[in-house]
CSV table of C-alpha atoms and ligand atoms in Angstrom, one decimal:
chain,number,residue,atom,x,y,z
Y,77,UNK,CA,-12.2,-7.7,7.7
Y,78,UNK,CA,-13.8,-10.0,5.8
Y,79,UNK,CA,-12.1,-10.5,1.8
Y,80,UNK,CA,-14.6,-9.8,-0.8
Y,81,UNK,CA,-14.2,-12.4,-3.5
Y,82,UNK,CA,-16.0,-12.1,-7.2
Y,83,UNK,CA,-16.8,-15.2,-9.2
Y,84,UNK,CA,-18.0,-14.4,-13.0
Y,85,UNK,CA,-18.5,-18.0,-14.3
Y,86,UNK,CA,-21.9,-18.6,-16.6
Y,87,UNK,CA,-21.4,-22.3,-15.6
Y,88,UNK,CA,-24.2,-22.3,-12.3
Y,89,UNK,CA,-22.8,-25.2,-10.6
Y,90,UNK,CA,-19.7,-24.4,-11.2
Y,91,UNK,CA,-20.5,-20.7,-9.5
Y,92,UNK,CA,-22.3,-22.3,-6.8
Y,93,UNK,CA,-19.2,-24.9,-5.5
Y,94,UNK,CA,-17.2,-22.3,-5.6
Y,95,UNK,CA,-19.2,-19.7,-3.6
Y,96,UNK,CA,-19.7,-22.6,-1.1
Y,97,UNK,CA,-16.3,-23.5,-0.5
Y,98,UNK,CA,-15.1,-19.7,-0.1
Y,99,UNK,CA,-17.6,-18.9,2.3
Y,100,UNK,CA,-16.4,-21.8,4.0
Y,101,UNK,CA,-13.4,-20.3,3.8
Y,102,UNK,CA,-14.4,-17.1,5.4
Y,103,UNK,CA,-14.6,-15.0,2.2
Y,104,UNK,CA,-17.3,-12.9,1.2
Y,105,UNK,CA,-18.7,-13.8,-2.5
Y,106,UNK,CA,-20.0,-12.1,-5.5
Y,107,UNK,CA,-20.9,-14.2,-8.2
Y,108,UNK,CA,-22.0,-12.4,-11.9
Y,109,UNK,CA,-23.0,-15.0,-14.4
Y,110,UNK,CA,-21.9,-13.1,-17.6
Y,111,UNK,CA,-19.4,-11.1,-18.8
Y,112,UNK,CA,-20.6,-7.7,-19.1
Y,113,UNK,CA,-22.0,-7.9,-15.6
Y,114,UNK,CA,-19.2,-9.2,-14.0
Y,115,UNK,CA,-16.8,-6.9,-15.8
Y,116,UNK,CA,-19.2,-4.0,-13.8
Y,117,UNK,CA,-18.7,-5.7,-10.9
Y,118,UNK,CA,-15.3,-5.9,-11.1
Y,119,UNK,CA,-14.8,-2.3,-11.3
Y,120,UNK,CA,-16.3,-2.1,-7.6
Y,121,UNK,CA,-13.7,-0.8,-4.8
Y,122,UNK,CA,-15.3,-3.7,-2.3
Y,123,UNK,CA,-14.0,-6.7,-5.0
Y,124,UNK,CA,-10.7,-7.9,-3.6
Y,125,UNK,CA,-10.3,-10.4,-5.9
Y,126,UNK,CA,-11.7,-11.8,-9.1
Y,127,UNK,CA,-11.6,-14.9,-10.3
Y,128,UNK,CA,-12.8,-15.2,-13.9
Y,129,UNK,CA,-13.9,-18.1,-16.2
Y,130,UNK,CA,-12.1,-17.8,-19.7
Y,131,UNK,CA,-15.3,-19.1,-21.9
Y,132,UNK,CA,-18.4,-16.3,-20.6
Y,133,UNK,CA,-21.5,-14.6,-22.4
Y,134,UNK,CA,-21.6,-11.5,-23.0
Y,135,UNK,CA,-17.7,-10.4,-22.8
Y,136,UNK,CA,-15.0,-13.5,-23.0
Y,137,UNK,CA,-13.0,-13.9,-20.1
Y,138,UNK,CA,-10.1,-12.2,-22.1
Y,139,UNK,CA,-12.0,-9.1,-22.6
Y,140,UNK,CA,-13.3,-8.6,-19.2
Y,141,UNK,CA,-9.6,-8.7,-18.1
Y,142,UNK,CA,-8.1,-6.1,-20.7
Y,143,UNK,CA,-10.6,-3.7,-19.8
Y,144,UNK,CA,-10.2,-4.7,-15.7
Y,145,UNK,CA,-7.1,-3.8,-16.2
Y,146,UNK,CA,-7.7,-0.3,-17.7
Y,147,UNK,CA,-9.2,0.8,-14.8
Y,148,UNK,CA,-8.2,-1.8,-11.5
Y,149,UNK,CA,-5.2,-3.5,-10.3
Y,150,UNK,CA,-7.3,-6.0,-8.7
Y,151,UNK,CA,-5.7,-9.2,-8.4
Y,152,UNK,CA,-7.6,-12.0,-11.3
Y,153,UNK,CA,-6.9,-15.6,-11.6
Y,154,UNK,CA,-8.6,-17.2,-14.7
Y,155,UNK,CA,-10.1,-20.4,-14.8
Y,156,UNK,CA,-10.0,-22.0,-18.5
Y,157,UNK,CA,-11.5,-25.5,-19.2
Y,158,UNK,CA,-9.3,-26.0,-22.1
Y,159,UNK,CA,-5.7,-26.9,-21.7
Y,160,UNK,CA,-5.0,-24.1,-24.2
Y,161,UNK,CA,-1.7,-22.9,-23.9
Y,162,UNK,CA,-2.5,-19.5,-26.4
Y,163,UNK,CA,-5.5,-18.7,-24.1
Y,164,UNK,CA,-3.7,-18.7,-20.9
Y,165,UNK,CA,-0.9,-16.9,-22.6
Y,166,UNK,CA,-3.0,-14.1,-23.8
Y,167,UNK,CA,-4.8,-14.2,-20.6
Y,168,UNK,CA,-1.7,-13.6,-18.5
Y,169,UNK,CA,-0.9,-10.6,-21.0
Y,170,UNK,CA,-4.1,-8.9,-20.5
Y,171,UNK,CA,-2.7,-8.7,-17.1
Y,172,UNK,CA,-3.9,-11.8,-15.3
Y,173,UNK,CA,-2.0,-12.8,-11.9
Y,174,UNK,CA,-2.9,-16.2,-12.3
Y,175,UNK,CA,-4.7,-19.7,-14.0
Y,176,UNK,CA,-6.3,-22.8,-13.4
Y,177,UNK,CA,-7.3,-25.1,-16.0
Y,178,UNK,CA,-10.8,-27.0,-15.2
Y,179,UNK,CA,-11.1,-29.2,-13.6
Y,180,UNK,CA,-9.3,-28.4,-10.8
Y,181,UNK,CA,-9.1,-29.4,-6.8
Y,182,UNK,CA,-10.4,-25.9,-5.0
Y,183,UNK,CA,-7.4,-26.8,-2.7
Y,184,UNK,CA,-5.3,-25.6,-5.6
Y,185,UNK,CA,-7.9,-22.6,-6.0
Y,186,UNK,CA,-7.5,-21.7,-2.5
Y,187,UNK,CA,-3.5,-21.7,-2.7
Y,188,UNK,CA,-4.0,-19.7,-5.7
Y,189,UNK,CA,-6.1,-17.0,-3.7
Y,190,UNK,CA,-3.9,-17.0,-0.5
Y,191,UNK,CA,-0.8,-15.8,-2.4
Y,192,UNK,CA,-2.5,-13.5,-4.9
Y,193,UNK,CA,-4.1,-11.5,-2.0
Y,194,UNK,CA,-1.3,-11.4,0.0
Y,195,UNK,CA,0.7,-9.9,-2.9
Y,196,UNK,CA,-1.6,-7.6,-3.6
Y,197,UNK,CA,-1.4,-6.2,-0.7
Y,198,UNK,CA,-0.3,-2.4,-0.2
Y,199,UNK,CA,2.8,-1.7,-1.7
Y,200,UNK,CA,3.4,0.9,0.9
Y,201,UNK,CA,3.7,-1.4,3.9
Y,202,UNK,CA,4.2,1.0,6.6
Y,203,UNK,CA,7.4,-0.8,8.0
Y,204,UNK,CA,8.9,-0.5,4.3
Y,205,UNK,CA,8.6,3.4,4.6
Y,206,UNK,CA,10.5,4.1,8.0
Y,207,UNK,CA,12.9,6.8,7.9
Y,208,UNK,CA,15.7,6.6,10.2
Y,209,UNK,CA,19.2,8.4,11.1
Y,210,UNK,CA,21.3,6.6,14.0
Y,211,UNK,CA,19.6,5.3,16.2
Y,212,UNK,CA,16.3,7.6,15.2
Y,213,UNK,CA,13.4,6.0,13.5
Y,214,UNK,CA,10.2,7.8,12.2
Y,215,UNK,CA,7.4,5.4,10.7
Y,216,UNK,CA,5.3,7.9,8.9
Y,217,UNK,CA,2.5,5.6,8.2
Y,218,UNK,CA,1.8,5.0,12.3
Y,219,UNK,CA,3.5,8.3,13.2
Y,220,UNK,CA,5.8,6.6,15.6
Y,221,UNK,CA,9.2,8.2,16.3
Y,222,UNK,CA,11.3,5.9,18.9
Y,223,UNK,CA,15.6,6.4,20.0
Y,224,UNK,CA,16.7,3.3,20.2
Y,225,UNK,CA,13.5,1.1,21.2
Y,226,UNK,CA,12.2,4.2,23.0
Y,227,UNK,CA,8.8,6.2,22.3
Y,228,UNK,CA,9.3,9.5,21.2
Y,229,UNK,CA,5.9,11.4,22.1
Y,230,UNK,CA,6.0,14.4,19.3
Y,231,UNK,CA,3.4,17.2,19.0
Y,232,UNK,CA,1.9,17.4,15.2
Y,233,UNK,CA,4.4,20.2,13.8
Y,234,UNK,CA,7.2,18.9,15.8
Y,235,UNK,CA,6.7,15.2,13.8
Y,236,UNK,CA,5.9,16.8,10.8
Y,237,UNK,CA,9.2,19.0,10.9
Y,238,UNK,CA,11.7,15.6,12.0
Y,239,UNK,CA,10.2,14.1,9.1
Y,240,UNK,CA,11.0,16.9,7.1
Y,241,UNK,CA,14.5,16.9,7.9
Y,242,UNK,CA,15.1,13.0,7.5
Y,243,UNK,CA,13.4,13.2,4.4
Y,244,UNK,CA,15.6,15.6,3.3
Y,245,UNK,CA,18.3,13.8,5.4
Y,246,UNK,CA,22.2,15.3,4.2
Y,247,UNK,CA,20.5,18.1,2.9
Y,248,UNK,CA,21.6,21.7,4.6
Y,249,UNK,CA,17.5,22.6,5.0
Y,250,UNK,CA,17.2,27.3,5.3
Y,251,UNK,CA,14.9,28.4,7.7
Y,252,UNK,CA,12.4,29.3,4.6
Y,253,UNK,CA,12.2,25.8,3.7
Y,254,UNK,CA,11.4,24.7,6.5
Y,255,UNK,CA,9.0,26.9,6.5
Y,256,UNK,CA,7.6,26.0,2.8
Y,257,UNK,CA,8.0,22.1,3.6
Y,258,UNK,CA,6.7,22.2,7.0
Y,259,UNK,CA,4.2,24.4,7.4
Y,260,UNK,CA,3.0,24.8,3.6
Y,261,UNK,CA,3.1,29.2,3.1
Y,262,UNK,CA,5.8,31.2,2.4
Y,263,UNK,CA,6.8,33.3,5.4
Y,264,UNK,CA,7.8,36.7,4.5
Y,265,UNK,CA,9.1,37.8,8.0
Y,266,UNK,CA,10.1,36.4,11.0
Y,267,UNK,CA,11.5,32.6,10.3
Y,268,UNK,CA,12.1,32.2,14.1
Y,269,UNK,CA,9.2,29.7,14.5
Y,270,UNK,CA,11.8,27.1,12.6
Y,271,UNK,CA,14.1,27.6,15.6
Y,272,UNK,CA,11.7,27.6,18.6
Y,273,UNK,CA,10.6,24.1,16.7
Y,274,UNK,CA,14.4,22.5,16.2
Y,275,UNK,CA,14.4,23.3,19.7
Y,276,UNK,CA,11.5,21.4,20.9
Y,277,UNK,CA,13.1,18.6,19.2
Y,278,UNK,CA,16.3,18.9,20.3
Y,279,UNK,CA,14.9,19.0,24.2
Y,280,UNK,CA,13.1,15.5,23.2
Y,281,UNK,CA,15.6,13.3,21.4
Y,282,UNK,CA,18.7,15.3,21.4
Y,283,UNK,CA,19.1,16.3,25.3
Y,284,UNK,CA,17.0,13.3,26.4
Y,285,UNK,CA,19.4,10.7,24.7
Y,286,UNK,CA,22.5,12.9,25.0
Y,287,UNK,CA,23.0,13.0,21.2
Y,288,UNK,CA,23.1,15.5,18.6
Y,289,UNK,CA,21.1,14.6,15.9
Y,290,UNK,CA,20.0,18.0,14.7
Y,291,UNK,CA,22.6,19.9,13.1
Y,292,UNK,CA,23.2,23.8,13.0
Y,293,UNK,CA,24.8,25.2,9.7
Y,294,UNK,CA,25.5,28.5,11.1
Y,295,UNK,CA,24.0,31.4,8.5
Y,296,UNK,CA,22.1,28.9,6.6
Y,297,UNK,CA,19.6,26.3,8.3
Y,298,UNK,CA,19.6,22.8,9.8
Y,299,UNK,CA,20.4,19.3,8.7
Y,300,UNK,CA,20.5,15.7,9.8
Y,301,UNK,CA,23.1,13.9,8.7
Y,302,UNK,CA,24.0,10.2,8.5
Y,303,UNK,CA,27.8,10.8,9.8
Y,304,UNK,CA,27.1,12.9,13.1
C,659,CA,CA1,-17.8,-20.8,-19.0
């Protein structure tokens, strides 16, 4: 999908180059030519990146950026035509990811926007979250559970249950919180569903890779452990 880029810059030509050279780029671009404005526009989930001229009507540069911040952690990279060191440093407090200082080559600008979008990317990557005992991974952002480099196809409860357990990984886990954790009520009576469940799992990764990766702890619950 196509990046949405806002420019707030009162400078028209200025706003113009730039929109021309990132949708040459492939971006798609917002311009505002004041502060106020482009402080609104900022605030709009579709922006995906601002970048923001320093001297604007309306609201300065500095301003739109302390209250952006309030609200969005949308990445901003300032544009100052002063060499100003006290305005770049108070720019950069009021939470600005990066500067340029006019005039500048829009290669520069480009770099600029390459490596702030790619930091602000999610800082949940879903590779970052995978939980894993052994040879056992669970990736619960693609809900993908694999032994060793093989797919483990898992009904809803049954992945929501493994990744119970290797959340709670080394944790002795009673059949009541299971229950609780798993499938979200208290259970008053029978708690057998737990078992018929650890069971289902044990048939597909335990018995089919000839491990033992769910543990019973006789009178109390289940547990995964790291040391098997
Ligand atoms: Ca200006």
């Amino acid at each position: 999908m196509k990046k949405t880029i806002l420019i707030i810059e009162d400078e028209q030509k200025i706003a113009r180059f730039l929109q021309l050279e990132l949708e040459h780029e492939g971006y798609a671009v917002k311009v505002a030519y004041d502060g106020l404005k482009g402080y609104e526009m900022a605030c709009e989930p579709d922006i995906d990146l601002v970048i923001l001229d320093l001297m604007l009507p309306g609201l300065s540069g500095i301003e739109v950026c302390r209250r952006l911040r309030k609200v969005s952690q949308v990445p901003v990279i300032m544009l100052t035509a002063k060499d100003d060191v006290s305005d770049k440093v108070m720019g950069l407090d009021m939470g600005a990811d990066d500067y340029l200082t006019k005039p500048f080559a829009i290669e520069e600008l480009l770099a600029r926007i390459r490596v702030a979008l790619k930091r602000s990317l999610p800082k949940t990557k879903p590779e970052e979250n995978v939980l894993s005992v052994g040879l056992l991974t669970l990736n619960p952002g693609t809900r993908v559970v694999k032994y060793d480099g093989h797919p483990v196809e898992l009904s809803k409860t049954e992945f929501d249950l493994l990744e119970y357990l290797l959340k709670n990984k080394n944790i002795v886990l009673t059949r009541d919180r299971l229950l609780e954790g798993v499938w979200g009520y208290q259970y008053g009576g029978n708690t057998n569903i737990t078992d018929v469940y650890i069971k289902y799992l044990r048939d597909k990764i335990d018995n089919r890779f000839h491990v033992s990766i769910i543990e019973t702890v006789r009178g109390v619950g289940y547990r995964i452990a790291d040391e098997q």
